[in-house]
XYZ file of C-alpha atoms in Angstrom:
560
model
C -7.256 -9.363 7.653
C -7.062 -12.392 10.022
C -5.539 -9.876 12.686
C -9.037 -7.685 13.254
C -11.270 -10.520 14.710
C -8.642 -12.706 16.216
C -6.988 -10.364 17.848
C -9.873 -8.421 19.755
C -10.596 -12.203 20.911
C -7.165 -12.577 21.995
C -7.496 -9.181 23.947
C -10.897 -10.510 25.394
C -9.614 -14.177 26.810
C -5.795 -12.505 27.678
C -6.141 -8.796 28.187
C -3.574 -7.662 31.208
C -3.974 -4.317 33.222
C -1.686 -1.946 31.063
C -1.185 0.297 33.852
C -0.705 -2.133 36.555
C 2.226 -1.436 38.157
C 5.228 -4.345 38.299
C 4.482 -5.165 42.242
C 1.200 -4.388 43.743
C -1.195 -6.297 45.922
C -3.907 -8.171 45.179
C -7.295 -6.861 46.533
C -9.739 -9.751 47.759
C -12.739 -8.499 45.972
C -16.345 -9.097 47.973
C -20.134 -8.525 46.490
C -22.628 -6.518 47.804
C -25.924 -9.366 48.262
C -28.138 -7.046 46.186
C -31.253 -8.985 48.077
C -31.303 -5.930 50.580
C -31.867 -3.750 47.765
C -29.227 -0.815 46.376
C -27.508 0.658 49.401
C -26.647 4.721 50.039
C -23.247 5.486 49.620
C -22.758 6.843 52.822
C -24.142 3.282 54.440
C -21.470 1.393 52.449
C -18.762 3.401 52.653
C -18.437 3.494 56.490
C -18.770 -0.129 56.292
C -22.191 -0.358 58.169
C -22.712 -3.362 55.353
C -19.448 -5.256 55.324
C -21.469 -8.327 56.955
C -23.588 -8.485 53.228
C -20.215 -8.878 51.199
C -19.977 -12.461 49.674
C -18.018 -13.850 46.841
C -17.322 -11.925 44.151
C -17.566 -13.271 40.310
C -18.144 -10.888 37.491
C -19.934 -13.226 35.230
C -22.834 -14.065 38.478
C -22.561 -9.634 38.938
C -23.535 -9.104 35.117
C -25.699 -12.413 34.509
C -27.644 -10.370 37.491
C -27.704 -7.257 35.877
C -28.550 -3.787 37.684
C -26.040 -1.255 39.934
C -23.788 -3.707 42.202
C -21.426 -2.538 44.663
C -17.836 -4.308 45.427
C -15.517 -4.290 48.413
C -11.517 -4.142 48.248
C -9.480 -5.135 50.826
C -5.614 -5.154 50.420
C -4.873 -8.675 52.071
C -2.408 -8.831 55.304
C 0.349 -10.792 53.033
C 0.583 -8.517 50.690
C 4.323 -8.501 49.908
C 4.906 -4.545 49.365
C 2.198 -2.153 50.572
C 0.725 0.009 47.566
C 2.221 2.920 47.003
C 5.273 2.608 48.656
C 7.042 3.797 45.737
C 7.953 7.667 44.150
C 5.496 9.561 42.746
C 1.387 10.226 43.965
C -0.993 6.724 44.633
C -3.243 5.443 42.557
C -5.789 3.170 41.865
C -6.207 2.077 38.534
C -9.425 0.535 37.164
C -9.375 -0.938 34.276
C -13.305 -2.307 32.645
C -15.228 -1.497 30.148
C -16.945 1.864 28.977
C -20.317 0.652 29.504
C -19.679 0.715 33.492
C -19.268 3.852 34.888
C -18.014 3.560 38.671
C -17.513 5.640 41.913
C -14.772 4.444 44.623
C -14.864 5.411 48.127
C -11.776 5.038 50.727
C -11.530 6.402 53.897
C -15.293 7.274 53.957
C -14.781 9.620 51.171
C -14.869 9.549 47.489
C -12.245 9.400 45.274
C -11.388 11.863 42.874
C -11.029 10.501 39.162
C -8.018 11.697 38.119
C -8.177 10.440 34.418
C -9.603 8.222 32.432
C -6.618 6.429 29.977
C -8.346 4.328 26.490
C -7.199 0.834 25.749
C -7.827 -1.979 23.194
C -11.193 -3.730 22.857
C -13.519 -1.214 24.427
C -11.370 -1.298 27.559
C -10.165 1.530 29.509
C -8.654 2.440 32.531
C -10.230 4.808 35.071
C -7.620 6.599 37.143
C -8.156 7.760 40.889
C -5.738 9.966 43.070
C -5.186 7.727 46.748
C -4.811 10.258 49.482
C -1.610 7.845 50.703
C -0.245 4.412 49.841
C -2.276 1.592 50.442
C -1.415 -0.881 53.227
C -2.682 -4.143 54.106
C -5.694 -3.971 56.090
C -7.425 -0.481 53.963
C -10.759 -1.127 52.501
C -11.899 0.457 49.428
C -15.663 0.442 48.088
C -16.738 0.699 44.438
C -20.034 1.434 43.149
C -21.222 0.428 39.626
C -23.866 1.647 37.397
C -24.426 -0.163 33.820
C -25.274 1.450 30.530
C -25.544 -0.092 28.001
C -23.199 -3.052 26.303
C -19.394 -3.206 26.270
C -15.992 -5.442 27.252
C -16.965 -7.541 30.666
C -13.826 -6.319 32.079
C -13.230 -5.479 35.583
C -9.704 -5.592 37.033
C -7.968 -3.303 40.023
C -4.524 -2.372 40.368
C -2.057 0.097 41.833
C 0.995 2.374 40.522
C 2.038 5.904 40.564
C 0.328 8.342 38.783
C 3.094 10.201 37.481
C 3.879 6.812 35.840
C 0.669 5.974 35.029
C -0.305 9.672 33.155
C 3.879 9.459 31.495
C 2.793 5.419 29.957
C -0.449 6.377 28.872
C 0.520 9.936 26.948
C 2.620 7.591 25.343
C 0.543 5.356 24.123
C -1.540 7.755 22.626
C 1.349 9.003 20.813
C 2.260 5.767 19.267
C -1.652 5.282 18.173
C -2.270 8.972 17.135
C 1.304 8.621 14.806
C 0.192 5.533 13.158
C -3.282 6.491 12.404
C -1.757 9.707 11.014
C 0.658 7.601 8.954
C -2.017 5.657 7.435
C -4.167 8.391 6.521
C -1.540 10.128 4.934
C -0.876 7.316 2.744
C -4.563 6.724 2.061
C -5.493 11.023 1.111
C -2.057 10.402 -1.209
C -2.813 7.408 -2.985
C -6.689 9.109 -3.263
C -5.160 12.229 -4.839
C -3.206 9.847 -7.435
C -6.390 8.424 -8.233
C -7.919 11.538 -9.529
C -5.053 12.103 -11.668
C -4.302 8.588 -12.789
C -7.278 6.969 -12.643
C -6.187 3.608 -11.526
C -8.755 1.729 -9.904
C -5.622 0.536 -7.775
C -4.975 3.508 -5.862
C -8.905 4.258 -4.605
C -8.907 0.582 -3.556
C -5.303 1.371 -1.067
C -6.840 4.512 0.002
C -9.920 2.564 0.817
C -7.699 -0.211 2.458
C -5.763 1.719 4.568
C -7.999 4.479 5.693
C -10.114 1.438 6.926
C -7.445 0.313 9.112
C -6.229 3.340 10.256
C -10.304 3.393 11.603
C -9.428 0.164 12.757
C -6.520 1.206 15.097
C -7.604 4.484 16.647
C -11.035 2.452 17.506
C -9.637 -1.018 18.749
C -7.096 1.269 20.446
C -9.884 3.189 22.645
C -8.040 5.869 21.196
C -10.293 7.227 18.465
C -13.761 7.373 21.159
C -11.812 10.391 22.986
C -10.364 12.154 19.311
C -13.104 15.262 18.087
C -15.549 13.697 14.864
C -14.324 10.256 15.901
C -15.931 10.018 19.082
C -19.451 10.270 17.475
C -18.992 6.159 16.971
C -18.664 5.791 20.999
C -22.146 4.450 21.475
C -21.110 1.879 19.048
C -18.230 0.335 21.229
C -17.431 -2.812 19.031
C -19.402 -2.190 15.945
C -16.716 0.983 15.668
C -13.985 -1.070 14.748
C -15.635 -4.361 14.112
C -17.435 -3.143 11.092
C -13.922 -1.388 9.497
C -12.359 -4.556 9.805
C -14.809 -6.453 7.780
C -15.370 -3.266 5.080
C -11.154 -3.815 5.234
C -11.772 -7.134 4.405
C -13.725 -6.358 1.607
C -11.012 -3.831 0.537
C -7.955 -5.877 0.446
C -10.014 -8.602 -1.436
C -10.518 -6.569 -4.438
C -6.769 -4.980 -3.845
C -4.917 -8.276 -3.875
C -6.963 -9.003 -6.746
C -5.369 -5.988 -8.826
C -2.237 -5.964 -7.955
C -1.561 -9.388 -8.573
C -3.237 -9.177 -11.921
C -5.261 -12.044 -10.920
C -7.875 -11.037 -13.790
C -4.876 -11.927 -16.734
C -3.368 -14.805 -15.089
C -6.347 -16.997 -13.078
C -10.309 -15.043 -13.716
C -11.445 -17.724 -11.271
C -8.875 -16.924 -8.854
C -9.960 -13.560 -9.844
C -13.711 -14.105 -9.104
C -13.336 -15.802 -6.042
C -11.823 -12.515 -4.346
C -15.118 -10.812 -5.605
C -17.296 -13.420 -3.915
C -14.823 -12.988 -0.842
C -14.932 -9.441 -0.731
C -19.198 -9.634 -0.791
C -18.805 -11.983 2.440
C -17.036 -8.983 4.001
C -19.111 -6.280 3.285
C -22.489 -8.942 4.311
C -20.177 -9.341 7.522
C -19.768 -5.499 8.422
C -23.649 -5.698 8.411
C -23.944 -8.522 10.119
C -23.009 -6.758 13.387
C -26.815 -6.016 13.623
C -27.474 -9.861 14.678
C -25.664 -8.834 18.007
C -29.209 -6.973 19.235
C -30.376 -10.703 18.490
C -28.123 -12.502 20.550
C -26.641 -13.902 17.535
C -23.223 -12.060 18.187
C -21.421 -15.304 19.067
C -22.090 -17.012 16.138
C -21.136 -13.651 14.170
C -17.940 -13.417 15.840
C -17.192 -17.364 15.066
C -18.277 -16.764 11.455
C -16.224 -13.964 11.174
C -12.858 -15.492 12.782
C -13.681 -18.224 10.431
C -13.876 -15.736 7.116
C -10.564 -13.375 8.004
C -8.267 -17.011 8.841
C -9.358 -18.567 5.787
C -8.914 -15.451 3.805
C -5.556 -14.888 5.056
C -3.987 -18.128 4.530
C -5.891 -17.860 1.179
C -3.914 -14.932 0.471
C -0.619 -16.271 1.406
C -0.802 -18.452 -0.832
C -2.130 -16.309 -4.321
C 0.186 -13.979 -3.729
C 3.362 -16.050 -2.874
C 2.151 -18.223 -6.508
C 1.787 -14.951 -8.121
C 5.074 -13.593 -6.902
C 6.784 -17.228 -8.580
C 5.224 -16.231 -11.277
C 7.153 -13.350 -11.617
C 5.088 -10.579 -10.489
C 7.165 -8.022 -7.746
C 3.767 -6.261 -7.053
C 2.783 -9.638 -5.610
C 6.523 -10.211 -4.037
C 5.869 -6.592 -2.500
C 2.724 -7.416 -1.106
C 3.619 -10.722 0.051
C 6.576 -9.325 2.268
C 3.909 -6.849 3.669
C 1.404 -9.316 4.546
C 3.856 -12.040 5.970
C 4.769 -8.388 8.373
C 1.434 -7.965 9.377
C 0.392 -11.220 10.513
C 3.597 -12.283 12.202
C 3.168 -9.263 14.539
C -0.560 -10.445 14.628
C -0.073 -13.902 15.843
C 3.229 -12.324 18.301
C 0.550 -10.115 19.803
C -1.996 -12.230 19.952
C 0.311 -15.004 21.590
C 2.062 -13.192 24.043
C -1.649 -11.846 25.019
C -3.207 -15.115 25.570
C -0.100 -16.270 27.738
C -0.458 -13.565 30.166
C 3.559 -12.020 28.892
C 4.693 -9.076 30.218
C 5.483 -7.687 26.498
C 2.285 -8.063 25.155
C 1.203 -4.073 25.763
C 4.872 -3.635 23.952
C 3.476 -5.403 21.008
C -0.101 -3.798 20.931
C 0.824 -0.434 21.276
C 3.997 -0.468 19.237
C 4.145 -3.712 17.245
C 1.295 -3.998 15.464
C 0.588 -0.234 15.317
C 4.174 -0.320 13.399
C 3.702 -3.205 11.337
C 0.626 -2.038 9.812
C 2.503 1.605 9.159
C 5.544 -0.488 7.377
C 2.542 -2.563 5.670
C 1.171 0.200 4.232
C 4.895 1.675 2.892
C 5.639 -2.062 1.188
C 2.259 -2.422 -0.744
C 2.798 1.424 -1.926
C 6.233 0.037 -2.826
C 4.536 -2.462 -4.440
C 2.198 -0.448 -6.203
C 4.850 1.858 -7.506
C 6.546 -1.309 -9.042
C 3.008 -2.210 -11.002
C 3.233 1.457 -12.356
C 6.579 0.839 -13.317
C 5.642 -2.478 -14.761
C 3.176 -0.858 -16.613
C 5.061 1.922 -17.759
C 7.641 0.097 -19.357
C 4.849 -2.096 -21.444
C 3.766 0.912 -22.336
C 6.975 2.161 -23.685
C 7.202 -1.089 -24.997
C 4.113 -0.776 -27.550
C 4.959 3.028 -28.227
C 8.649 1.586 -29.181
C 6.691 -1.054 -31.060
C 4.509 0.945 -33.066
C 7.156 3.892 -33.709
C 10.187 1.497 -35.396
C 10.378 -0.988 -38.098
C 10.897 -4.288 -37.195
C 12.986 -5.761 -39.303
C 15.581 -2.943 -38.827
C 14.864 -1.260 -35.203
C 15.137 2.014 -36.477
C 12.241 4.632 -36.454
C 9.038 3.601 -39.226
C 8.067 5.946 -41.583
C 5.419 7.633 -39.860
C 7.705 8.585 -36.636
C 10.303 9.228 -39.192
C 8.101 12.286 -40.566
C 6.713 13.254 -37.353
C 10.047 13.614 -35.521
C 11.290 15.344 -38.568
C 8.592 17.856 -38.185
C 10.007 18.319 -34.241
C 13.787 18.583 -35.113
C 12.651 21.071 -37.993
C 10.284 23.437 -35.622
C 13.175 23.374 -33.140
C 15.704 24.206 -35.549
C 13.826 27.327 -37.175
C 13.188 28.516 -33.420
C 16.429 28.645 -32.628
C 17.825 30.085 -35.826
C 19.557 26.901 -36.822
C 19.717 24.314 -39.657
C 18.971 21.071 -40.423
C 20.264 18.632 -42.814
C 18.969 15.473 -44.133
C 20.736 12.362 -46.087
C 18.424 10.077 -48.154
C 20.011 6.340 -48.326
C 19.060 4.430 -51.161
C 20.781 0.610 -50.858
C 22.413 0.138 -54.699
C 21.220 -2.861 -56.652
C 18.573 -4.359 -54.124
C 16.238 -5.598 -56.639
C 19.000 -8.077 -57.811
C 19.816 -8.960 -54.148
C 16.568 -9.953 -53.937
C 16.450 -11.403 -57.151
C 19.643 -13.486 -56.857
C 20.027 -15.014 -53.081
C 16.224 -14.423 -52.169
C 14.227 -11.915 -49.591
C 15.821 -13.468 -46.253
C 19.154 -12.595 -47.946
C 17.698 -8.983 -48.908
C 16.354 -8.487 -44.947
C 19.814 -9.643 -44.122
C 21.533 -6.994 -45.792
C 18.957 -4.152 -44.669
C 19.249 -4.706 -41.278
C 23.503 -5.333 -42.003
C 23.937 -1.374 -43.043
C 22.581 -0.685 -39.853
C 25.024 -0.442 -37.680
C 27.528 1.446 -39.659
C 25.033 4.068 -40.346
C 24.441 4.564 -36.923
C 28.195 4.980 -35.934
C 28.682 7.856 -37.513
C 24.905 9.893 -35.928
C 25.162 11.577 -32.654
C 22.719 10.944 -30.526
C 20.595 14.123 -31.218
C 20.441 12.280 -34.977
C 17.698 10.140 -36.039
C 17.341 7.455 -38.402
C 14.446 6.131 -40.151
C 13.294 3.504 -42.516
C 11.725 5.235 -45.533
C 10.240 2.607 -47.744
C 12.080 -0.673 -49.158
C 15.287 -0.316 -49.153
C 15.308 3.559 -48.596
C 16.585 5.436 -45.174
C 16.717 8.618 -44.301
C 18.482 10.032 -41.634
C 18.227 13.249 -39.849
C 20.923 15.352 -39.072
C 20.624 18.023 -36.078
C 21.740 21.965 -36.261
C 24.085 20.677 -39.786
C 24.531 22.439 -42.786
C 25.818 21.282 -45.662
C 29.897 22.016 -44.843
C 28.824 19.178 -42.274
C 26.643 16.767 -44.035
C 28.663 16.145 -46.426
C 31.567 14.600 -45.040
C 29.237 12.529 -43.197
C 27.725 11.298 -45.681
C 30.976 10.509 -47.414
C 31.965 8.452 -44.119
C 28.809 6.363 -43.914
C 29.191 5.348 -47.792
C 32.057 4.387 -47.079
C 30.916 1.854 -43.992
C 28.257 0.787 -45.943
C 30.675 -0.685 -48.622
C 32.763 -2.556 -46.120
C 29.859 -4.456 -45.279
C 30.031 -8.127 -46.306
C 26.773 -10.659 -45.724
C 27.536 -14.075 -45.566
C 25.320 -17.227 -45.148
C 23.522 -17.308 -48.420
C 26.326 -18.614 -51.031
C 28.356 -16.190 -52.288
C 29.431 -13.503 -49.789
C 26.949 -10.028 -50.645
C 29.187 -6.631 -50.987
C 26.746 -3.901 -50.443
C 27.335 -0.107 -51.676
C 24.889 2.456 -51.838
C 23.508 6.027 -53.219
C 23.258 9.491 -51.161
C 21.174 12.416 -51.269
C 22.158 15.772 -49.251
C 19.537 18.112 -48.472
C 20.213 21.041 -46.138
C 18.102 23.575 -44.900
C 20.747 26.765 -45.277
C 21.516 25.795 -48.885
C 17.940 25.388 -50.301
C 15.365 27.248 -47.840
C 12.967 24.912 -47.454
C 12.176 22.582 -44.626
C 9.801 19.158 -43.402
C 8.839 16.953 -46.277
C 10.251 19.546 -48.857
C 13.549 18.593 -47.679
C 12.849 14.790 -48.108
C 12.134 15.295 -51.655
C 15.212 17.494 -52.603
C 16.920 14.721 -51.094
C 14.948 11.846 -52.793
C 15.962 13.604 -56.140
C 19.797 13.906 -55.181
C 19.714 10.035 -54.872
C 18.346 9.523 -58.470
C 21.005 12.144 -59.545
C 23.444 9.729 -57.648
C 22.218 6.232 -59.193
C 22.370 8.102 -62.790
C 26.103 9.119 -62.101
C 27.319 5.181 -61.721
C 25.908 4.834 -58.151
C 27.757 4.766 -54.664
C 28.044 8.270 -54.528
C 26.911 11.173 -52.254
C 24.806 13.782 -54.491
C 24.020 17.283 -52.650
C 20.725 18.500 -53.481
C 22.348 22.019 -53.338
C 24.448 21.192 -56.575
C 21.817 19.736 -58.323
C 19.964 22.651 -58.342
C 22.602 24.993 -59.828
């Protein structure tokens, strides 16, 4: 958040021609006196008023306000004469938007060959020489002001094949990373309408912001169809995203840290945070009051604080164990190292700084927005497996881990619709634990839980994995055999009565052999199906327990 403010100040004090080319001369740069009132343009062009050209300083020209007219002259030690490269002349003028200019040379105007955006309301104006410059050649620019913009005025040479090639370019980069973002911001907006997260309307909210941000700091967005309605607003256009951005990522780092569970105030200071934003988007109306300076100090103020601010919640949060956070904080460490880069390099006058601003940043906020979707993805997941959590919870009993009565009936009902649909059959054991009663009786309840959860594992050895096994009631289990008839039950019901009496529990006195009872029901042998099975099988068992115990009973027999 930091970046928005500081580094449209940074491109204010530090700003460098982006077209300039590597050598050019300097012009010496006189004033028109505008005491003799505003001179034709065929007067000062044939130099009839060179004698009225004084020092030149942009901050006396604007404090004046009014038309002014300035006088270039390429100075006899220039080292290498303008031009005297490949390619077709040109001048290159790079000032605000709120100046709009005509250059004369050789008594004639020049023609504007293009006009090229750049950051902070800048851009560069683009004229076609006739020939190189040399030292000695005058040039004459006349200015008309309407209304407010950068106070930026700087001349330069190059080529304009060059020139035309860098700034295509540039527009590239910008129009791909504004493209990225919104693409990320209309996805994570058409999530929302399925999901419903209140997570994914705040991203596509963040993001869409800043990809506002970038086409409008980047001049960019002022030349692009719908976008160029905000042109009149020159720094309100991407001042007023930033702040709304602000507000955005407030109320985002908020969520995704789950700052609400883990620290409310935390929590409700990003709510109080993200109202300073949106009060500082509107704000921007105290610059018709002169009051833009302290606006823009206020604001610096608000997007540092915030950002170290942030640093530090979500780096605590990510300790704490949350990846959303860790996600987040990797993305935000990204964005404001290539803030504080940019904003660096600008201030120092570095030849790399244009590097950074138009491919840099632009890219770190594109790889921002991938590692907080990252990061979002990994709260789903997070959540996700909670929920499965409570579902696994709520469907198994949990003294045993295997399924509770009420998923035991329901996912019978499943296996015994698929099985009828498909023609096949369906068997079901009922397993009644022999003796429990006295178990209990005798070594105590812990001792009784002990041997419940004991038989267990043998059971489950011999299920495949389309079998299910559930706990019944006490020290009842039934267990649901997939496409088996009885040919097939049967023996595997012998097999787990046998497992069951190898079991031995130990820790309560006397080591506890366990044996138990078994009920076969099958769907082939008796017709019926659901809940009708359960009780032909319930009714083997007692046919088992009356026959000495440990024993399988088929339901089948029992019938004839």
């Amino acid at each position: 958040m930091a970046r928005c403010w500081v580094l449209a100040w940074a491109l204010v004090c530090g700003g460098a021609a982006p077209f300039a080319a590597a050598a050019v001369p300097a012009f010496e740069i006189g004033r028109l006196d505008p005491a003799g009132g505003d001179a034709s343009a065929e007067v000062v062009a044939r130099g009839a008023l060179d004698s009225r050209f004084g020092d030149y300083s942009l901050r006396e020209v604007r404090t004046h306000g009014g038309p002014f007219w300035l006088r270039l002259t390429v100075p006899d030690d220039a080292a290498t004469p303008a031009g005297r490269t490949s390619g077709a002349p040109a001048l290159l003028l790079e000032k605000g938007r709120h100046l709009q200019p005509e250059l004369y040379f050789d008594h004639a105007p020049l023609p504007l060959a293009t006009s090229l955006p750049g950051f902070s309301g800048v851009h560069t104006a683009v004229y076609a020489l006739p020939r190189a410059l040399v030292p000695g050649d005058v040039l004459y620019a006349h200015f008309d002001v309407s209304g407010e913009g950068s106070e930026t005025l700087r001349f330069s040479t190059g080529t304009l094949d060059a020139v035309l090639a860098r700034g295509a370019e540039h527009t590239r980069m910008i129009a791909l990373a504004f493209g990225a973002l919104l693409a990320v911001a209309v996805a994570a907006l058409l999530i929302w309408f399925v999901l419903k997260d209140r997570l994914f309307i705040l991203y596509a909210s963040l993001f869409s912001l800043q990809a506002l941000y970038i086409a409008y700091l980047s001049g960019e967005g002022f030349d692009w169809p719908l976008l160029s309605v905000a042109a009149p607003l020159t720094a309100h256009a991407w001042n007023v995203p930033a702040a709304l951005s602000g507000a955005a990522a407030c109320l985002f780092v908020r969520e995704i840290a789950d700052l609400r569970r883990y620290s409310y105030r935390v929590y409700r200071i990003y709510g109080w945070l993200a109202v300073l934003f949106v009060l500082l988007a509107f704000s921007n109306v105290a610059t018709y009051f002169d009051l833009g300076g302290v606006v823009a100090a206020i604001g610096n103020l608000l997007f540092i604080g915030t950002a170290v601010f942030t640093l530090a919640v979500a780096f605590l949060a990510w300790r704490r164990g949350s990846r959303p956070a860790g996600w987040f904080l990797l993305a935000w460490v990204l964005l404001e190292a290539f803030t504080i880069a940019t904003a660096l390099r600008l201030l120092s006058g570095a030849e790399d700084a244009q590097f950074l601003m138009y491919y840099g940043l632009p890219l770190s906020m594109v790889a921002a927005a991938i590692l907080i979707a990252l990061g979002v993805a990994d709260r789903l997941r997070e959540q996700r497996a909670a929920l499965s959590e409570a579902e696994r919870h709520a469907q198994t009993d949990a003294l045993t881990g295997v399924l509770n009565r009420r998923s035991l009936i329901e996912r019978l009902e499943v296996a015994c619709a698929r099985a009828r649909a498909r023609g096949l059959p369906i068997a079901l054991l009922f397993i009644d634990l022999d003796h429990f009663k006295e178990i209990n009786d005798t070594w105590g309840h812990p001792a009784g839980d002990a041997c419940l959860a004991a038989i267990i594992p043998p059971i489950q050895a011999e299920l495949r994995q389309s079998d299910a096994i559930g706990r019944y009631g006490g020290e009842e289990f039934v267990v649901i055999l997939s496409s088996a008839d009885a040919a097939a039950a049967h023996p595997i019901a012998q097999r787990i009565r046998e497992r069951v009496a190898e079991v031995v529990v130990g820790g309560y006195g006397k080591p506890i052999r366990l044996t138990c009872s078994i009920g076969v029901a099958t769907s082939d042998a008796l017709g019926v199906w659901g809940e009708h099975l359960i009780a032909h099988a319930d009714a083997a068992v007692y046919a088992a327990k009356r026959a000495g115990r440990n024993r399988v009973q088929v339901a089948s027999a029992l019938a004839a």
